[in-house]
mmCIF file of C-alpha atoms in Angstrom:
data_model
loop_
_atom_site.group_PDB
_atom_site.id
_atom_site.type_symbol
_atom_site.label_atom_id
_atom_site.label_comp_id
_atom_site.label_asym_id
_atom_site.label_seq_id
_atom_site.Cartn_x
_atom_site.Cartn_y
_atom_site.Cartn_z
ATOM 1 C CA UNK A 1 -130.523 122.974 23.413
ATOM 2 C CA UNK A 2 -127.895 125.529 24.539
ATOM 3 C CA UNK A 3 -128.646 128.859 26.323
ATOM 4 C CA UNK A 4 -125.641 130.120 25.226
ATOM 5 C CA UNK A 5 -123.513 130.346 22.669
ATOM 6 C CA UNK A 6 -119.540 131.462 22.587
ATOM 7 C CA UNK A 7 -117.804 133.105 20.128
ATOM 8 C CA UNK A 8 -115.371 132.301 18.333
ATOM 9 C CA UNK A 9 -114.966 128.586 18.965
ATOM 10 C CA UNK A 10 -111.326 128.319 19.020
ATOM 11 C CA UNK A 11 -108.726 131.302 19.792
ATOM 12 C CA UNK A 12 -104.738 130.832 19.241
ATOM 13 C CA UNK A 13 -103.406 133.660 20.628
ATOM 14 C CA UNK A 14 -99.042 133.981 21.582
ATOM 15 C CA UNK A 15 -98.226 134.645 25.421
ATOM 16 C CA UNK A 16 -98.681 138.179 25.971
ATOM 17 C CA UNK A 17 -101.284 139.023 23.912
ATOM 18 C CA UNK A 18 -105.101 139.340 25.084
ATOM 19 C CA UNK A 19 -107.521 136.757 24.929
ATOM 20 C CA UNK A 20 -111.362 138.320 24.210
ATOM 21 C CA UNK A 21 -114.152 135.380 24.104
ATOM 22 C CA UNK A 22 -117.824 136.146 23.727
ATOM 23 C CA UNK A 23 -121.030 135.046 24.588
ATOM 24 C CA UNK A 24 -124.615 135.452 23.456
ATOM 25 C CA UNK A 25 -127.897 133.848 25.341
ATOM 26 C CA UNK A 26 -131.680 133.701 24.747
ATOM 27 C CA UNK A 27 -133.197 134.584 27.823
ATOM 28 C CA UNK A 28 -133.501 136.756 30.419
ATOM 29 C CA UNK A 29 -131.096 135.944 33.621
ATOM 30 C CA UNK A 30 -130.087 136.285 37.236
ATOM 31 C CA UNK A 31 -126.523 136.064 36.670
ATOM 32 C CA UNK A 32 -123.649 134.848 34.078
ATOM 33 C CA UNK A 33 -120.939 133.050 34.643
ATOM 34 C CA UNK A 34 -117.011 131.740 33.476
ATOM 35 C CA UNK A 35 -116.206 128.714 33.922
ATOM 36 C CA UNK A 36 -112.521 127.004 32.383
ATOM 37 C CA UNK A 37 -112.407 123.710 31.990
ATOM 38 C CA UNK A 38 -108.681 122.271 31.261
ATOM 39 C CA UNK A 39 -108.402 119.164 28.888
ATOM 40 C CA UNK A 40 -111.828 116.915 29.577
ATOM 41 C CA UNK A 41 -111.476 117.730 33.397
ATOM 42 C CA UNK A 42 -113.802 119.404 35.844
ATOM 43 C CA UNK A 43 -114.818 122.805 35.090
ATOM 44 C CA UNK A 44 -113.543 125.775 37.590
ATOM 45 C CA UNK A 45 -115.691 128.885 38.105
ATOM 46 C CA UNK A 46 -113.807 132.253 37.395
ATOM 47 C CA UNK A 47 -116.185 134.895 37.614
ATOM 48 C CA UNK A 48 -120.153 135.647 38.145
ATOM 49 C CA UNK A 49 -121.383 138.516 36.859
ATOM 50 C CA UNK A 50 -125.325 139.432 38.166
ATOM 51 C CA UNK A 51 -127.860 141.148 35.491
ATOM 52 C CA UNK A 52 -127.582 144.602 37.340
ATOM 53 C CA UNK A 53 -123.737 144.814 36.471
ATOM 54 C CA UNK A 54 -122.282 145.752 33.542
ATOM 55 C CA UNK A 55 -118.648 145.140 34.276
ATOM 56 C CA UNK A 56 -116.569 143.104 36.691
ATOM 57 C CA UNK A 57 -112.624 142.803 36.878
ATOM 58 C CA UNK A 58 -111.047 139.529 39.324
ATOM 59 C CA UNK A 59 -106.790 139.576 38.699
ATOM 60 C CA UNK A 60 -106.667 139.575 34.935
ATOM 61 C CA UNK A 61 -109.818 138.951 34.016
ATOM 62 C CA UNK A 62 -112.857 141.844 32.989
ATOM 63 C CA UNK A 63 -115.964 140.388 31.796
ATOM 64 C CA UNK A 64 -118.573 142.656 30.596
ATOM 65 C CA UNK A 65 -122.254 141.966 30.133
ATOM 66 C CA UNK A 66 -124.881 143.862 28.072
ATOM 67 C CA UNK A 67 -128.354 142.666 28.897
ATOM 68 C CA UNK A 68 -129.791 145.132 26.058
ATOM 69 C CA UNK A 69 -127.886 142.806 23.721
ATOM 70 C CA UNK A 70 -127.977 139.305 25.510
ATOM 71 C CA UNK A 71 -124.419 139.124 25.497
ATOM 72 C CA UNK A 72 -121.221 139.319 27.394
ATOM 73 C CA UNK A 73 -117.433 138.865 27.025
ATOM 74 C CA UNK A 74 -114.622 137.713 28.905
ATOM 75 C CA UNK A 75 -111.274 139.463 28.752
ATOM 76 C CA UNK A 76 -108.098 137.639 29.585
ATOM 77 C CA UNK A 77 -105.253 139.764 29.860
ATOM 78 C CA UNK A 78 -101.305 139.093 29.532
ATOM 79 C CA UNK A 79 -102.255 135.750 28.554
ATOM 80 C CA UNK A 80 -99.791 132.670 29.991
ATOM 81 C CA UNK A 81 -99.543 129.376 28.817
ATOM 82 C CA UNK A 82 -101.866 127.873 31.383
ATOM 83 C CA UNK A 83 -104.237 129.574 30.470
ATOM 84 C CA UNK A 84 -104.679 127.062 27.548
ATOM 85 C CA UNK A 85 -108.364 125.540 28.083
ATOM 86 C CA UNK A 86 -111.999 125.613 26.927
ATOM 87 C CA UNK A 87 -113.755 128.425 28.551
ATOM 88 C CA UNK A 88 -117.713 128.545 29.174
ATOM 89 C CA UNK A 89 -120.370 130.596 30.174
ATOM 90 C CA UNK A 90 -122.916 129.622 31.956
ATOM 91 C CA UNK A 91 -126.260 131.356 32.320
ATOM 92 C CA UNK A 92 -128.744 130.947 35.209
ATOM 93 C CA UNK A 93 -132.026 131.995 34.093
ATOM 94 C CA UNK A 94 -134.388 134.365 35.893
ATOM 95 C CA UNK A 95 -137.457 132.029 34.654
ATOM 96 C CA UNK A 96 -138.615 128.890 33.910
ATOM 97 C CA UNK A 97 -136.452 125.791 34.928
ATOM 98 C CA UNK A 98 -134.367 127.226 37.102
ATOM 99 C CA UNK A 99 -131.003 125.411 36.069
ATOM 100 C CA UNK A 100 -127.314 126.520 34.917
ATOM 101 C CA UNK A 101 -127.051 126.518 31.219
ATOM 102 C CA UNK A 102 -123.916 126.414 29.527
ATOM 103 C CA UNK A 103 -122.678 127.682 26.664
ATOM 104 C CA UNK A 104 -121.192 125.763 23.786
ATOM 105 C CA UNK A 105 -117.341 127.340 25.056
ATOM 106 C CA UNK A 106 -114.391 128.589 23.363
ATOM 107 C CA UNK A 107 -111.166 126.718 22.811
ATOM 108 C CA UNK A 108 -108.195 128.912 23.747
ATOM 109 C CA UNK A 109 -104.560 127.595 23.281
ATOM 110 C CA UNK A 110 -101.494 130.201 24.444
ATOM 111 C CA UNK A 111 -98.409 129.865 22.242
ATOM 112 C CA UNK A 112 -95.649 130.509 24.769
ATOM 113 C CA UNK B 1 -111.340 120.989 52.868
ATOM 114 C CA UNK B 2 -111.447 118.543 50.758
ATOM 115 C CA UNK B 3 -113.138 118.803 46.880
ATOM 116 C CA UNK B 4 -115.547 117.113 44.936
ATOM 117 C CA UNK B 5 -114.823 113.828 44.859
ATOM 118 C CA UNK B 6 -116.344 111.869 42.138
ATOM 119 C CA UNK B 7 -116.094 107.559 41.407
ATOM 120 C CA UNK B 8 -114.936 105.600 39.542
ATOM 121 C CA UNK B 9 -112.670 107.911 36.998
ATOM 122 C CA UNK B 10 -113.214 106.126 34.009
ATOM 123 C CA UNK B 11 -115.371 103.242 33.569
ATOM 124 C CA UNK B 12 -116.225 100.993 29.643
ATOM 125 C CA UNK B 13 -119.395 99.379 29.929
ATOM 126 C CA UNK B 14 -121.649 97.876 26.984
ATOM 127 C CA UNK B 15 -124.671 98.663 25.256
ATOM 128 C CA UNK B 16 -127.783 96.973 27.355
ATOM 129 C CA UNK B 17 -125.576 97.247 30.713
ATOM 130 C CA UNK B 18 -126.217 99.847 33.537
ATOM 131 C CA UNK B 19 -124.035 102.014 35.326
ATOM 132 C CA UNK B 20 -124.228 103.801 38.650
ATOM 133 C CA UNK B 21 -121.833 106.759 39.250
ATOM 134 C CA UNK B 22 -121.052 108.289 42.667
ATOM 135 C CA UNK B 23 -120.607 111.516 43.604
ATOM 136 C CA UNK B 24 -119.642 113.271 47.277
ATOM 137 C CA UNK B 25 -119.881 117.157 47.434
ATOM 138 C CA UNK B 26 -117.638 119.558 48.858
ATOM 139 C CA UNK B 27 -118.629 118.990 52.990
ATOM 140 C CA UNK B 28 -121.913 121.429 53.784
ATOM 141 C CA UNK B 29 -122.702 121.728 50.590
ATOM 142 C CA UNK B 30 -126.251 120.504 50.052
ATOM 143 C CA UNK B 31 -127.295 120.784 46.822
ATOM 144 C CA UNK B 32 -126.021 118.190 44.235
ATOM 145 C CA UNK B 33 -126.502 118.504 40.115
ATOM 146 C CA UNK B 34 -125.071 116.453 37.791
ATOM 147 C CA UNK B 35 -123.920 117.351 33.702
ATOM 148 C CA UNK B 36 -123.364 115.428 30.953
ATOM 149 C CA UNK B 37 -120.641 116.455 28.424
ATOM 150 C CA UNK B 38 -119.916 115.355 25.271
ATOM 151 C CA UNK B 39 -118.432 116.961 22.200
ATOM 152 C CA UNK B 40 -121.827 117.062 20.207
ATOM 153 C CA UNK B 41 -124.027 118.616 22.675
ATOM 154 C CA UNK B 42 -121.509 120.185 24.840
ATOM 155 C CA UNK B 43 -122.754 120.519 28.598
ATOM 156 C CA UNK B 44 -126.499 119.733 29.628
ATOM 157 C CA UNK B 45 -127.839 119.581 32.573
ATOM 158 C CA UNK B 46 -129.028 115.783 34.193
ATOM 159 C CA UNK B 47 -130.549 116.759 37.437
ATOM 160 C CA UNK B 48 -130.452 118.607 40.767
ATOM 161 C CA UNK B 49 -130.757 117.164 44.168
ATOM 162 C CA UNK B 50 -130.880 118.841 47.774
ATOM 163 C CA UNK B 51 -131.788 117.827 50.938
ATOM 164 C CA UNK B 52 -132.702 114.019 49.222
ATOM 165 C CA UNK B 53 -134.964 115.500 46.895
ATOM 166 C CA UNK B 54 -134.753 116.315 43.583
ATOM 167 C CA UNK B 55 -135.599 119.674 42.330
ATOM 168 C CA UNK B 56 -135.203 120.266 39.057
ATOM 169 C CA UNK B 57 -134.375 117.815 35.376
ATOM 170 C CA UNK B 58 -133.287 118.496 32.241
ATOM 171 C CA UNK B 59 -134.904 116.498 29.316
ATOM 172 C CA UNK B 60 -132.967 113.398 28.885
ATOM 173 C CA UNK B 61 -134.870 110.226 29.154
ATOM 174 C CA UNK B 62 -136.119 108.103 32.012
ATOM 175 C CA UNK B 63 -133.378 105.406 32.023
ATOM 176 C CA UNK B 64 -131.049 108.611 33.223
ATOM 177 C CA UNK B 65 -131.911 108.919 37.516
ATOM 178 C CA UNK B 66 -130.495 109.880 40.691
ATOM 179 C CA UNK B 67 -130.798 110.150 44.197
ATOM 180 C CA UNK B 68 -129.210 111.814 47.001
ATOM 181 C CA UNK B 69 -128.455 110.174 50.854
ATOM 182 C CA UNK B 70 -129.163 111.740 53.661
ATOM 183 C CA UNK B 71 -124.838 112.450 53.851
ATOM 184 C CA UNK B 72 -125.777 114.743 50.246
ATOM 185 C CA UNK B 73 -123.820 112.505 48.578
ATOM 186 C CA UNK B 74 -125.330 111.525 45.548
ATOM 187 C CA UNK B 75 -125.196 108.653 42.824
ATOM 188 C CA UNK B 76 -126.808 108.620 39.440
ATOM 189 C CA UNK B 77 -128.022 105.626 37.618
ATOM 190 C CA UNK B 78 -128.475 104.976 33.885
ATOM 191 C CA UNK B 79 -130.233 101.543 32.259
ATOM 192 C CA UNK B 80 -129.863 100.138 29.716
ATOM 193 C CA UNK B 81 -126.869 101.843 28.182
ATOM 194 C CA UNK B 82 -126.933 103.301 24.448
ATOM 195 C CA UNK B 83 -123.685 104.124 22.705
ATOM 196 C CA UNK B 84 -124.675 107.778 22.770
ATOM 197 C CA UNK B 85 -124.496 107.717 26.591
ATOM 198 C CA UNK B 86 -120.474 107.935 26.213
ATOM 199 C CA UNK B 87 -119.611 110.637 27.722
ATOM 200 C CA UNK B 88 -118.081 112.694 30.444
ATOM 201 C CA UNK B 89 -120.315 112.881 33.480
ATOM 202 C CA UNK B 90 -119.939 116.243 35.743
ATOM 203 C CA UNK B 91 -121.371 116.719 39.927
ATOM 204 C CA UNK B 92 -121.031 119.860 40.789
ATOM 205 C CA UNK B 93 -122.147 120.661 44.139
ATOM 206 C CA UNK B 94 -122.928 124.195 45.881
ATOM 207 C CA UNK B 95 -124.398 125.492 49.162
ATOM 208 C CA UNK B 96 -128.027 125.709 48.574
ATOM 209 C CA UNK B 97 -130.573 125.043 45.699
ATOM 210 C CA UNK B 98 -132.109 127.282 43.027
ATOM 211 C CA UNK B 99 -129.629 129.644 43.629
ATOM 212 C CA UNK B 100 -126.925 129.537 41.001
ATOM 213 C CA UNK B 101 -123.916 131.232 42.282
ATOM 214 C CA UNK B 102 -121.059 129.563 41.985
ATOM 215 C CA UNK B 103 -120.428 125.540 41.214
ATOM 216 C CA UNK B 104 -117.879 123.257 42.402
ATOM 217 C CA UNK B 105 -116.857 120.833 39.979
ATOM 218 C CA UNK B 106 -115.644 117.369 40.136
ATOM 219 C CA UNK B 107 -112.690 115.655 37.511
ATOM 220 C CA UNK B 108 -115.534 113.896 36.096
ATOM 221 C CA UNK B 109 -116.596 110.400 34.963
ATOM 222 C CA UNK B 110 -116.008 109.179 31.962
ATOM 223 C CA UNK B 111 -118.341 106.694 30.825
ATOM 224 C CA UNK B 112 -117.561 104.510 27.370
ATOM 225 C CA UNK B 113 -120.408 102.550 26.148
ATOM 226 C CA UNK B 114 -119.282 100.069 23.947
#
């Protein structure tokens, strides 16, 4: 089963606009994570974000996380075509197996 | 320095067949896990592996196994091959074990049972 799960499964935004992808998990964690994963390839990491922050920015990307609410979000701003990709989060839990859980990701495709 | 390399790319095999898939982590990287994707279950996680040893599994059966060489690079094996073993197969390799920061991905196997 999946820690996570992302929200809304696909997104088909036009270049410009702002991409906003969510993510809920189950359990408590030590960190969350982006990952993008273009067309069936390897996955990239984008962004970790630990359990004591509630915000982090890297170019233009701002993901959030609410730990009250098991949830967090990523933000992609000015959006470009290459951005077009599956994004994930990934959870690492703070007990039991210790191992990276992924959510079930969000399809985005950029009109240009 | 060079990425994750992962062999063979692609690979069609049948049911009853096994399959071993190689993986070589970024260099000094130690720790080794491995992720099967496919587009029922999304990503789950196989197995970890650092320093030879493996240190954590997910729950996928016993004909699913690994190892790791004493280089960190690190193969997985799976018997007796089901059609519902089709999949894309992940390494992902980072600097030290049970800490998840972040993971270095390979392009992936992709595995076709037919």
């Amino acid at each position: 089963s999946q820690q996570g799960e992302e929200d809304p499964q696909a997104l088909s935004i036009q270049e410009g606009e702002n991409a906003t992808m969510n993510c809920s998990y189950k359990t408590s964690i030590n960190n969350l994570q982006w990952y993008r994963q273009n067309s069936g390839r390897g996955l990239v990491h984008l962004i970790l974000i630990r359990s004591n922050e509630r915000e982090k920015h890297s170019g233009r990307l701002r993901v959030t996380l609410d730990t009250s609410k098991k949830s967090s979000s990523l933000l992609i701003t000015a959006s470009r075509a290459a951005d077009t990709a599956s994004y994930f989060c990934a959870t690492d839990p703070d007990m039991g197996r210790r191992a990276l859980t992924f959510g079930s990701g969000t399809r985005l495709q950029v009109q240009p | 320095k060079a990425g994750v390399t992962q062999t063979p790319r692609y690979l069609i095999k049948t049911r009853g067949q096994q399959v071993t898939l190689s993986c070589s982590p970024i260099s000094g990287h130690r720790s080794v896990s491995w992720y099967q994707q496919t587009p029922g279950q999304g990503l789950q996680f196989l197995f970890e592996y650092f320093s030879e040893t493996q240190r954590n599994k997910g729950n996928f059966p016993g004909r699913f196994s690994g190892r790791q060489f004493s280089n960190s690079r690190s193969e997985m094996n799976v018997s007796t091959l089901e059609l519902g073993d089709s999949a894309l197969y992940l390494c992902a390799s980072s600097l030290a074990v049970g800490i998840y920061n972040e993971q270095f991905f390979g392009p992936g196997t992709r595995l076709t049972v037919l």
